[in-house]
Tab-separated table of C-alpha atoms in Angstrom:
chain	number	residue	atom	x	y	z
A	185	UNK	CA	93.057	-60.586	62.889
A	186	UNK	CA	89.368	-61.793	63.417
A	187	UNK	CA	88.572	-60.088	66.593
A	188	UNK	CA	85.020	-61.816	66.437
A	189	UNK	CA	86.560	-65.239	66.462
A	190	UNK	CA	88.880	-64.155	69.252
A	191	UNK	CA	85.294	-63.271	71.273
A	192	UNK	CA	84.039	-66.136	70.522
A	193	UNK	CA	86.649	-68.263	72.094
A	194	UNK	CA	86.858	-66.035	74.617
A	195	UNK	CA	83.489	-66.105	75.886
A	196	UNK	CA	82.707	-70.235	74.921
A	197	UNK	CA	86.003	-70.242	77.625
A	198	UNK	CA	84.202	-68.305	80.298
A	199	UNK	CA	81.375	-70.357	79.396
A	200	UNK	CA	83.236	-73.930	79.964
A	201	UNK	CA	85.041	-72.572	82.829
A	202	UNK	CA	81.642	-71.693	84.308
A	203	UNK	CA	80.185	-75.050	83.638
A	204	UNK	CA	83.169	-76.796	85.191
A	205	UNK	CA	82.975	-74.931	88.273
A	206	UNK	CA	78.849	-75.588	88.817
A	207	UNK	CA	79.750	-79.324	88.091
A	208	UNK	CA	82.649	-79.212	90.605
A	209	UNK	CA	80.564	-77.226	93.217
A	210	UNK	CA	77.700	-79.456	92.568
A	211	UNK	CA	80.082	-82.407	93.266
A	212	UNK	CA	82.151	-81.054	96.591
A	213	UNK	CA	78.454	-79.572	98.098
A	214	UNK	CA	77.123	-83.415	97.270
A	215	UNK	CA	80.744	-84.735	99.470
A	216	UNK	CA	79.934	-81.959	101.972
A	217	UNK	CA	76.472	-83.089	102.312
A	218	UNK	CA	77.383	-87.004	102.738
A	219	UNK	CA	78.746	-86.064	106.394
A	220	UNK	CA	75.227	-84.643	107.669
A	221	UNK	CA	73.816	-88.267	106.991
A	222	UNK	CA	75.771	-90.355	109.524
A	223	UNK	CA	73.790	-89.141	112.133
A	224	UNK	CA	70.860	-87.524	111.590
A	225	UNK	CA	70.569	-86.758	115.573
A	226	UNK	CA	74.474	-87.046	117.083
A	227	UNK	CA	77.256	-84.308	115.931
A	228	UNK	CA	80.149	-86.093	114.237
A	229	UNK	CA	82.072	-84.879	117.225
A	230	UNK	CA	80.080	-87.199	119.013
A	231	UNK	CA	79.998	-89.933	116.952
A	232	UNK	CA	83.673	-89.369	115.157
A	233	UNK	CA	84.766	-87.886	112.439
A	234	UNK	CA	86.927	-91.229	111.240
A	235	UNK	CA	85.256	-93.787	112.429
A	236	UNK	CA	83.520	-94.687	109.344
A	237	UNK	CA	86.614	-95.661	107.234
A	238	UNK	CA	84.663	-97.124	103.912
A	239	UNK	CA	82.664	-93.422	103.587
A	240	UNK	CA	86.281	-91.739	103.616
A	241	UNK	CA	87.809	-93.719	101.758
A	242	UNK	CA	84.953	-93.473	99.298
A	243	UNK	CA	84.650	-89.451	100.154
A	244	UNK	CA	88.487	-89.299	98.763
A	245	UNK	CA	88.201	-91.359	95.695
A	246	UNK	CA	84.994	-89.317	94.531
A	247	UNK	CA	87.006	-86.044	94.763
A	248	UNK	CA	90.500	-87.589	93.367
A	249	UNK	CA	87.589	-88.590	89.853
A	250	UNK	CA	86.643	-85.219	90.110
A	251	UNK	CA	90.066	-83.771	90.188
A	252	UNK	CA	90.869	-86.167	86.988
A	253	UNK	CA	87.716	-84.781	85.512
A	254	UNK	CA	88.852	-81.328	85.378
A	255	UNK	CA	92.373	-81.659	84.807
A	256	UNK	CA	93.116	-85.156	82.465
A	257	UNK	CA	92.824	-84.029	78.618
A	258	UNK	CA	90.848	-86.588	77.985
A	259	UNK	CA	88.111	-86.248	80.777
A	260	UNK	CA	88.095	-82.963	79.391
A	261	UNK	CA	87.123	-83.741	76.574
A	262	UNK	CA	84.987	-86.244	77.226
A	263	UNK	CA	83.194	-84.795	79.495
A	264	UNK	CA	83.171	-81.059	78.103
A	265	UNK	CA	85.139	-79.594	81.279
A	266	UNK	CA	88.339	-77.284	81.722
A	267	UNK	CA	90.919	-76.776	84.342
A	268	UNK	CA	90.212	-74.560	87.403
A	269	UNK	CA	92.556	-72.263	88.935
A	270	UNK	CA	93.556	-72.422	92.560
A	271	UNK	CA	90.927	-69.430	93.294
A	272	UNK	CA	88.314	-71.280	91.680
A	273	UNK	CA	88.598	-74.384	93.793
A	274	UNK	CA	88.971	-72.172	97.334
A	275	UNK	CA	85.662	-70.183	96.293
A	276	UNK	CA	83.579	-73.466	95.966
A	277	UNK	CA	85.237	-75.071	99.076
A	278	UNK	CA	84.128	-72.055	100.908
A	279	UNK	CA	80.432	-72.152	99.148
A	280	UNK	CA	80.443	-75.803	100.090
A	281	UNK	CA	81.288	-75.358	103.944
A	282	UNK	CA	78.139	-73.995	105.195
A	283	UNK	CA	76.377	-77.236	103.806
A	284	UNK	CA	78.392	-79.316	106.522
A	285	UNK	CA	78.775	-76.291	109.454
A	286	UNK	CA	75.525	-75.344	109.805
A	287	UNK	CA	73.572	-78.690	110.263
A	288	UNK	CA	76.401	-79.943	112.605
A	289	UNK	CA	76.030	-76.977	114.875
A	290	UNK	CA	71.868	-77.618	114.924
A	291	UNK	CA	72.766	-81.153	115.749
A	292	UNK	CA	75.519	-80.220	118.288
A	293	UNK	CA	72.985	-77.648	120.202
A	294	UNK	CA	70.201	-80.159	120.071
A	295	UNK	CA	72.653	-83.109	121.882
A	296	UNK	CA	73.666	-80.766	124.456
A	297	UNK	CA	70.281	-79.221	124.758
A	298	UNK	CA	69.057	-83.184	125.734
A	299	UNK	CA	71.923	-84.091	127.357
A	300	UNK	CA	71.447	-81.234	129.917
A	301	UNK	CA	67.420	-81.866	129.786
A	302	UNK	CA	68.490	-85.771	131.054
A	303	UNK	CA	70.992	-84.238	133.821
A	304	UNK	CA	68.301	-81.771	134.796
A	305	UNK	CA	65.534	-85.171	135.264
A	306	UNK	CA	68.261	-87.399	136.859
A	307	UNK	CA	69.365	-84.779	139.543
């Protein structure tokens, strides 16, 4: 048995594996990101989170390609990626999060800091 061969494999798998998750992360933090940008002042609590049908529907699709990408033999091969466990996909969903929390809760604190501000000058 060629245990340098074995290595080999082993470690050009960790290696793909590793590439497919950045491009996947890269990917969901981009889909993460897209919500920020339909207000850049207004929460999407204020606005709504459905209201804007085409950018779901178009939010969706991007991460259904991206689910083909990784798991459809020949996306794989075409585009050099592997299949990601269950783990793998729960890790970069939590990476991703913060990308969409954190800028909603500045925009959330700065619509109720104006709102009140307004109540405050109109009482």
């Amino acid at each position: 048995m060629d245990f340098s061969s074995l290595f080999d494999q082993r470690a050009g798998g960790a290696l793909l594996k590793a590439q497919t998750a950045a491009f996947t992360g890269l990917i969901v933090l981009e889909k993460m990101n897209v919500f920020n940008f339909r207000s850049l002042r207004a929460p999407l609590s204020v606005i709504g989170y459905f209201t804007n049908r085409w950018l779901l529907i178009a939010w969706v699709s991007t991460l259904g390609l991206q689910v083909c990408a990784v798991y459809i033999p020949f996306l794989q091969r075409a585009l050099h990626t592997t299949s990601l466990a269950l783990e793998d996909w729960v890790l970069i969903s939590i990476i991703a999060l913060p990308v969409f929390i954190i800028p909603e809760l500045y925009k959330l604190i700065r619509w109720q800091s104006r709102r009140s501000k307004r109540e405050v000058r109109e009482a």
